[in-house]
Amino acid sequence: MTSLALCLALCAAAPVQTETSDDGWVSMFDGKSLDGWKINEDGAWAVEDGAIKVSGNRSHLFHNKELRNFVFETEVKTTPGSNSGIFICTKYQDEGWPEQGYEVQVNVSHGDPVKSGSLYNTVKRFDAGVKDGEWYTQRIEVRGDKVRVSINDELLYEFVEPPGVSISRKLGKGVIALQAHDPNSVVYFRNLKYKDLSGE
């Protein structure tokens, strides 16, 4: 085997490397590919101008890192009439709406009255406070039984999960997933990153 062939073989077998900053943030997206993510339902996910483009029929994009206590942050840009979401503490599944964990809504002007930042079917917000076509920052922090959601550095609420929850819609170790909701919804995500708080 030539040195070039050996290098190509080793590089192909190597796991995807993530970039960690000095303050503990880990980048989840290299701006060029969907390495580290897994698509279900043959979704139409793409990378466009350094962002993850969400479009097409229902599909979910699952990250490969399992987390329990963490902070997740991303910049989001919606287009008129679009709907998406960010699932936390969920698990990969081949099809359907994710059954585990919670969804944090991404919706500025879609017909669904539950707007961006809402903890879907749990904490409802009816005013997104942001505009279509403009980047905004969405931040989700999970510590134990608490979920804190912020938009543009403004804390919207802290939800405390009641004890004894026995259904799958609960906090626990899992992954983050993005949602493609319907063919008329186009949403963009960039600068996706997390900080693992398990050591705190």
PDB file of C-alpha atoms in Angstrom:
ATOM      1  CA  MET A   1       0.000   0.000   0.000  1.00  0.00           C
ATOM      2  CA  THR A   2       1.410   3.402  -0.956  1.00  0.00           C
ATOM      3  CA  SER A   3       1.733   6.131   1.661  1.00  0.00           C
ATOM      4  CA  LEU A   4      -1.070   8.050  -0.058  1.00  0.00           C
ATOM      5  CA  ALA A   5      -3.395   5.036  -0.037  1.00  0.00           C
ATOM      6  CA  LEU A   6      -2.549   4.382   3.625  1.00  0.00           C
ATOM      7  CA  CYS A   7      -3.307   7.991   4.515  1.00  0.00           C
ATOM      8  CA  LEU A   8      -6.652   7.871   2.675  1.00  0.00           C
ATOM      9  CA  ALA A   9      -7.619   4.624   4.421  1.00  0.00           C
ATOM     10  CA  LEU A  10      -6.752   5.969   7.858  1.00  0.00           C
ATOM     11  CA  CYS A  11      -8.517   9.270   7.231  1.00  0.00           C
ATOM     12  CA  ALA A  12     -11.662   7.472   6.051  1.00  0.00           C
ATOM     13  CA  ALA A  13     -11.718   5.355   9.213  1.00  0.00           C
ATOM     14  CA  ALA A  14     -11.067   8.233  11.598  1.00  0.00           C
ATOM     15  CA  PRO A  15     -14.018   9.562  13.616  1.00  0.00           C
ATOM     16  CA  VAL A  16     -15.318  13.049  12.877  1.00  0.00           C
ATOM     17  CA  GLN A  17     -13.392  15.556  14.962  1.00  0.00           C
ATOM     18  CA  THR A  18     -15.215  18.415  16.685  1.00  0.00           C
ATOM     19  CA  GLU A  19     -13.727  21.766  17.582  1.00  0.00           C
ATOM     20  CA  THR A  20     -13.698  22.654  21.280  1.00  0.00           C
ATOM     21  CA  SER A  21     -13.086  26.220  22.432  1.00  0.00           C
ATOM     22  CA  ASP A  22     -11.187  27.221  25.559  1.00  0.00           C
ATOM     23  CA  ASP A  23     -14.454  27.896  27.411  1.00  0.00           C
ATOM     24  CA  GLY A  24     -15.844  24.404  26.754  1.00  0.00           C
ATOM     25  CA  TRP A  25     -18.076  25.038  23.739  1.00  0.00           C
ATOM     26  CA  VAL A  26     -18.025  22.259  21.141  1.00  0.00           C
ATOM     27  CA  SER A  27     -18.894  23.059  17.521  1.00  0.00           C
ATOM     28  CA  MET A  28     -21.525  20.714  16.040  1.00  0.00           C
ATOM     29  CA  PHE A  29     -21.334  21.918  12.435  1.00  0.00           C
ATOM     30  CA  ASP A  30     -18.304  22.667  10.256  1.00  0.00           C
ATOM     31  CA  GLY A  31     -20.244  24.936   7.886  1.00  0.00           C
ATOM     32  CA  LYS A  32     -19.549  22.628   4.939  1.00  0.00           C
ATOM     33  CA  SER A  33     -21.035  19.178   5.605  1.00  0.00           C
ATOM     34  CA  LEU A  34     -23.471  17.238   7.778  1.00  0.00           C
ATOM     35  CA  ASP A  35     -20.697  15.140   9.346  1.00  0.00           C
ATOM     36  CA  GLY A  36     -21.777  14.045  12.823  1.00  0.00           C
ATOM     37  CA  TRP A  37     -25.487  14.183  11.958  1.00  0.00           C
ATOM     38  CA  LYS A  38     -27.933  11.502  10.765  1.00  0.00           C
ATOM     39  CA  ILE A  39     -30.990  12.115   8.565  1.00  0.00           C
ATOM     40  CA  ASN A  40     -34.191  10.094   8.835  1.00  0.00           C
ATOM     41  CA  GLU A  41     -37.067   9.660   6.364  1.00  0.00           C
ATOM     42  CA  ASP A  42     -34.795  10.545   3.409  1.00  0.00           C
ATOM     43  CA  GLY A  43     -35.060  14.244   4.235  1.00  0.00           C
ATOM     44  CA  ALA A  44     -33.920  17.049   1.928  1.00  0.00           C
ATOM     45  CA  TRP A  45     -31.251  18.520   4.195  1.00  0.00           C
ATOM     46  CA  ALA A  46     -28.515  20.655   2.676  1.00  0.00           C
ATOM     47  CA  VAL A  47     -25.661  23.003   3.515  1.00  0.00           C
ATOM     48  CA  GLU A  48     -26.011  26.466   1.985  1.00  0.00           C
ATOM     49  CA  ASP A  49     -23.778  29.495   2.604  1.00  0.00           C
ATOM     50  CA  GLY A  50     -22.362  28.040   5.811  1.00  0.00           C
ATOM     51  CA  ALA A  51     -25.748  27.100   7.265  1.00  0.00           C
ATOM     52  CA  ILE A  52     -27.887  23.974   7.538  1.00  0.00           C
ATOM     53  CA  LYS A  53     -30.898  24.433   5.262  1.00  0.00           C
ATOM     54  CA  VAL A  54     -34.106  22.776   6.440  1.00  0.00           C
ATOM     55  CA  SER A  55     -36.713  22.108   3.743  1.00  0.00           C
ATOM     56  CA  GLY A  56     -38.887  19.433   2.192  1.00  0.00           C
ATOM     57  CA  ASN A  57     -41.155  16.810   3.678  1.00  0.00           C
ATOM     58  CA  ARG A  58     -41.133  15.846   7.338  1.00  0.00           C
ATOM     59  CA  SER A  59     -37.700  14.698   8.447  1.00  0.00           C
ATOM     60  CA  HIS A  60     -35.359  15.028  11.406  1.00  0.00           C
ATOM     61  CA  LEU A  61     -31.616  15.542  11.587  1.00  0.00           C
ATOM     62  CA  PHE A  62     -30.119  13.875  14.685  1.00  0.00           C
ATOM     63  CA  HIS A  63     -26.726  14.781  16.102  1.00  0.00           C
ATOM     64  CA  ASN A  64     -24.539  11.892  17.273  1.00  0.00           C
ATOM     65  CA  LYS A  65     -23.520  13.254  20.709  1.00  0.00           C
ATOM     66  CA  GLU A  66     -25.573  12.081  23.706  1.00  0.00           C
ATOM     67  CA  LEU A  67     -25.931  14.657  26.467  1.00  0.00           C
ATOM     68  CA  ARG A  68     -27.713  14.866  29.797  1.00  0.00           C
ATOM     69  CA  ASN A  69     -26.898  18.280  31.285  1.00  0.00           C
ATOM     70  CA  PHE A  70     -25.862  20.805  28.661  1.00  0.00           C
ATOM     71  CA  VAL A  71     -26.251  24.173  27.009  1.00  0.00           C
ATOM     72  CA  PHE A  72     -27.087  24.238  23.297  1.00  0.00           C
ATOM     73  CA  GLU A  73     -26.965  27.369  21.185  1.00  0.00           C
ATOM     74  CA  THR A  74     -27.599  28.124  17.536  1.00  0.00           C
ATOM     75  CA  GLU A  75     -28.408  31.001  15.244  1.00  0.00           C
ATOM     76  CA  VAL A  76     -31.716  30.608  13.402  1.00  0.00           C
ATOM     77  CA  LYS A  77     -33.268  32.321  10.389  1.00  0.00           C
ATOM     78  CA  THR A  78     -36.852  31.573   9.409  1.00  0.00           C
ATOM     79  CA  THR A  79     -38.607  32.367   6.150  1.00  0.00           C
ATOM     80  CA  PRO A  80     -42.249  33.528   5.922  1.00  0.00           C
ATOM     81  CA  GLY A  81     -44.722  30.804   6.877  1.00  0.00           C
ATOM     82  CA  SER A  82     -42.075  28.306   7.975  1.00  0.00           C
ATOM     83  CA  ASN A  83     -42.150  25.888  10.898  1.00  0.00           C
ATOM     84  CA  SER A  84     -39.315  23.892  12.465  1.00  0.00           C
ATOM     85  CA  GLY A  85     -38.104  22.783  15.876  1.00  0.00           C
ATOM     86  CA  ILE A  86     -35.166  21.745  18.013  1.00  0.00           C
ATOM     87  CA  PHE A  87     -35.586  18.457  19.883  1.00  0.00           C
ATOM     88  CA  ILE A  88     -33.628  17.883  23.083  1.00  0.00           C
ATOM     89  CA  CYS A  89     -33.028  14.689  25.071  1.00  0.00           C
ATOM     90  CA  THR A  90     -34.352  12.639  22.175  1.00  0.00           C
ATOM     91  CA  LYS A  91     -33.283   9.423  20.403  1.00  0.00           C
ATOM     92  CA  TYR A  92     -32.815   8.562  16.755  1.00  0.00           C
ATOM     93  CA  GLN A  93     -35.792   6.899  15.088  1.00  0.00           C
ATOM     94  CA  ASP A  94     -36.275   5.910  11.457  1.00  0.00           C
ATOM     95  CA  GLU A  95     -39.545   7.778  10.945  1.00  0.00           C
ATOM     96  CA  GLY A  96     -42.244   9.861  12.578  1.00  0.00           C
ATOM     97  CA  TRP A  97     -42.176  12.771  14.995  1.00  0.00           C
ATOM     98  CA  PRO A  98     -39.565  12.060  17.706  1.00  0.00           C
ATOM     99  CA  GLU A  99     -41.266  10.339  20.624  1.00  0.00           C
ATOM    100  CA  GLN A 100     -38.653  11.059  23.291  1.00  0.00           C
ATOM    101  CA  GLY A 101     -37.594  14.344  24.812  1.00  0.00           C
ATOM    102  CA  TYR A 102     -39.014  17.812  24.225  1.00  0.00           C
ATOM    103  CA  GLU A 103     -39.315  20.074  21.207  1.00  0.00           C
ATOM    104  CA  VAL A 104     -38.376  23.739  21.414  1.00  0.00           C
ATOM    105  CA  GLN A 105     -40.404  25.473  18.724  1.00  0.00           C
ATOM    106  CA  VAL A 106     -38.976  27.435  15.787  1.00  0.00           C
ATOM    107  CA  ASN A 107     -41.835  29.417  14.240  1.00  0.00           C
ATOM    108  CA  VAL A 108     -42.222  33.137  13.602  1.00  0.00           C
ATOM    109  CA  SER A 109     -45.105  33.385  11.124  1.00  0.00           C
ATOM    110  CA  HIS A 110     -46.412  29.846  10.450  1.00  0.00           C
ATOM    111  CA  GLY A 111     -50.132  29.308  11.062  1.00  0.00           C
ATOM    112  CA  ASP A 112     -49.425  27.318  14.226  1.00  0.00           C
ATOM    113  CA  PRO A 113     -49.964  29.885  17.030  1.00  0.00           C
ATOM    114  CA  VAL A 114     -47.194  28.345  19.157  1.00  0.00           C
ATOM    115  CA  LYS A 115     -44.130  30.452  18.374  1.00  0.00           C
ATOM    116  CA  SER A 116     -40.350  30.288  18.657  1.00  0.00           C
ATOM    117  CA  GLY A 117     -38.967  29.444  22.080  1.00  0.00           C
ATOM    118  CA  SER A 118     -42.050  27.515  23.198  1.00  0.00           C
ATOM    119  CA  LEU A 119     -41.568  24.101  24.784  1.00  0.00           C
ATOM    120  CA  TYR A 120     -44.065  22.425  22.509  1.00  0.00           C
ATOM    121  CA  ASN A 121     -47.291  21.259  24.225  1.00  0.00           C
ATOM    122  CA  THR A 122     -45.753  22.286  27.555  1.00  0.00           C
ATOM    123  CA  VAL A 123     -44.885  26.018  27.639  1.00  0.00           C
ATOM    124  CA  LYS A 124     -46.687  28.044  24.962  1.00  0.00           C
ATOM    125  CA  ARG A 125     -45.564  31.433  23.652  1.00  0.00           C
ATOM    126  CA  PHE A 126     -47.732  33.256  21.117  1.00  0.00           C
ATOM    127  CA  ASP A 127     -45.292  36.023  20.134  1.00  0.00           C
ATOM    128  CA  ALA A 128     -41.905  35.031  18.721  1.00  0.00           C
ATOM    129  CA  GLY A 129     -40.406  38.452  19.397  1.00  0.00           C
ATOM    130  CA  VAL A 130     -38.206  38.096  16.276  1.00  0.00           C
ATOM    131  CA  LYS A 131     -38.703  38.528  12.526  1.00  0.00           C
ATOM    132  CA  ASP A 132     -38.530  36.278   9.475  1.00  0.00           C
ATOM    133  CA  GLY A 133     -35.414  36.787   7.392  1.00  0.00           C
ATOM    134  CA  GLU A 134     -33.266  37.918  10.330  1.00  0.00           C
ATOM    135  CA  TRP A 135     -30.777  35.777  12.264  1.00  0.00           C
ATOM    136  CA  TYR A 136     -31.538  35.337  15.958  1.00  0.00           C
ATOM    137  CA  THR A 137     -29.884  33.253  18.666  1.00  0.00           C
ATOM    138  CA  GLN A 138     -31.788  30.440  20.369  1.00  0.00           C
ATOM    139  CA  ARG A 139     -30.283  28.926  23.520  1.00  0.00           C
ATOM    140  CA  ILE A 140     -31.468  25.888  25.492  1.00  0.00           C
ATOM    141  CA  GLU A 141     -30.021  24.882  28.858  1.00  0.00           C
ATOM    142  CA  VAL A 142     -30.847  21.583  30.572  1.00  0.00           C
ATOM    143  CA  ARG A 143     -29.797  20.923  34.162  1.00  0.00           C
ATOM    144  CA  GLY A 144     -31.396  18.032  36.019  1.00  0.00           C
ATOM    145  CA  ASP A 145     -35.159  18.590  35.914  1.00  0.00           C
ATOM    146  CA  LYS A 146     -34.932  22.174  34.591  1.00  0.00           C
ATOM    147  CA  VAL A 147     -35.046  23.604  31.060  1.00  0.00           C
ATOM    148  CA  ARG A 148     -34.205  27.256  30.424  1.00  0.00           C
ATOM    149  CA  VAL A 149     -34.883  28.772  26.992  1.00  0.00           C
ATOM    150  CA  SER A 150     -33.523  32.104  25.787  1.00  0.00           C
ATOM    151  CA  ILE A 151     -33.779  34.100  22.566  1.00  0.00           C
ATOM    152  CA  ASN A 152     -31.165  36.760  21.835  1.00  0.00           C
ATOM    153  CA  ASP A 153     -29.808  36.452  25.390  1.00  0.00           C
ATOM    154  CA  GLU A 154     -33.237  37.115  26.930  1.00  0.00           C
ATOM    155  CA  LEU A 155     -34.402  34.336  29.258  1.00  0.00           C
ATOM    156  CA  LEU A 156     -37.963  33.431  28.269  1.00  0.00           C
ATOM    157  CA  TYR A 157     -38.723  30.961  31.065  1.00  0.00           C
ATOM    158  CA  GLU A 158     -37.495  28.129  33.233  1.00  0.00           C
ATOM    159  CA  PHE A 159     -39.551  24.960  33.075  1.00  0.00           C
ATOM    160  CA  VAL A 160     -39.256  22.489  35.937  1.00  0.00           C
ATOM    161  CA  GLU A 161     -40.299  18.973  35.031  1.00  0.00           C
ATOM    162  CA  PRO A 162     -42.542  17.478  37.732  1.00  0.00           C
ATOM    163  CA  PRO A 163     -41.299  14.367  39.519  1.00  0.00           C
ATOM    164  CA  GLY A 164     -42.453  10.911  38.495  1.00  0.00           C
ATOM    165  CA  VAL A 165     -42.889  11.498  34.757  1.00  0.00           C
ATOM    166  CA  SER A 166     -43.263   8.037  33.224  1.00  0.00           C
ATOM    167  CA  ILE A 167     -43.940   8.876  29.557  1.00  0.00           C
ATOM    168  CA  SER A 168     -41.222   9.214  26.916  1.00  0.00           C
ATOM    169  CA  ARG A 169     -41.718  12.976  26.742  1.00  0.00           C
ATOM    170  CA  LYS A 170     -39.270  13.677  29.558  1.00  0.00           C
ATOM    171  CA  LEU A 171     -35.751  14.852  30.284  1.00  0.00           C
ATOM    172  CA  GLY A 172     -32.924  12.349  30.179  1.00  0.00           C
ATOM    173  CA  LYS A 173     -29.803  11.432  28.297  1.00  0.00           C
ATOM    174  CA  GLY A 174     -30.284  11.887  24.586  1.00  0.00           C
ATOM    175  CA  VAL A 175     -29.347  13.792  21.465  1.00  0.00           C
ATOM    176  CA  ILE A 176     -30.303  17.047  19.797  1.00  0.00           C
ATOM    177  CA  ALA A 177     -32.313  16.931  16.561  1.00  0.00           C
ATOM    178  CA  LEU A 178     -33.520  19.539  14.086  1.00  0.00           C
ATOM    179  CA  GLN A 179     -36.911  19.302  12.415  1.00  0.00           C
ATOM    180  CA  ALA A 180     -38.064  19.646   8.815  1.00  0.00           C
ATOM    181  CA  HIS A 181     -41.800  20.177   9.261  1.00  0.00           C
ATOM    182  CA  ASP A 182     -43.388  20.439   5.800  1.00  0.00           C
ATOM    183  CA  PRO A 183     -42.557  21.233   2.133  1.00  0.00           C
ATOM    184  CA  ASN A 184     -43.472  24.921   2.520  1.00  0.00           C
ATOM    185  CA  SER A 185     -41.104  25.509   5.450  1.00  0.00           C
ATOM    186  CA  VAL A 186     -37.535  26.701   4.825  1.00  0.00           C
ATOM    187  CA  VAL A 187     -35.400  27.461   7.884  1.00  0.00           C
ATOM    188  CA  TYR A 188     -31.647  27.939   8.360  1.00  0.00           C
ATOM    189  CA  PHE A 189     -29.376  27.057  11.299  1.00  0.00           C
ATOM    190  CA  ARG A 190     -25.740  28.083  11.737  1.00  0.00           C
ATOM    191  CA  ASN A 191     -23.100  28.240  14.476  1.00  0.00           C
ATOM    192  CA  LEU A 192     -24.541  25.211  16.272  1.00  0.00           C
ATOM    193  CA  LYS A 193     -22.628  24.351  19.445  1.00  0.00           C
ATOM    194  CA  TYR A 194     -23.015  22.741  22.850  1.00  0.00           C
ATOM    195  CA  LYS A 195     -21.340  22.784  26.227  1.00  0.00           C
ATOM    196  CA  ASP A 196     -21.432  19.583  28.294  1.00  0.00           C
ATOM    197  CA  LEU A 197     -22.343  20.411  31.909  1.00  0.00           C
ATOM    198  CA  SER A 198     -22.067  16.863  33.250  1.00  0.00           C
ATOM    199  CA  GLY A 199     -18.949  17.759  35.228  1.00  0.00           C
ATOM    200  CA  GLU A 200     -20.581  20.634  37.085  1.00  0.00           C
TER     201      GLU A 200
END
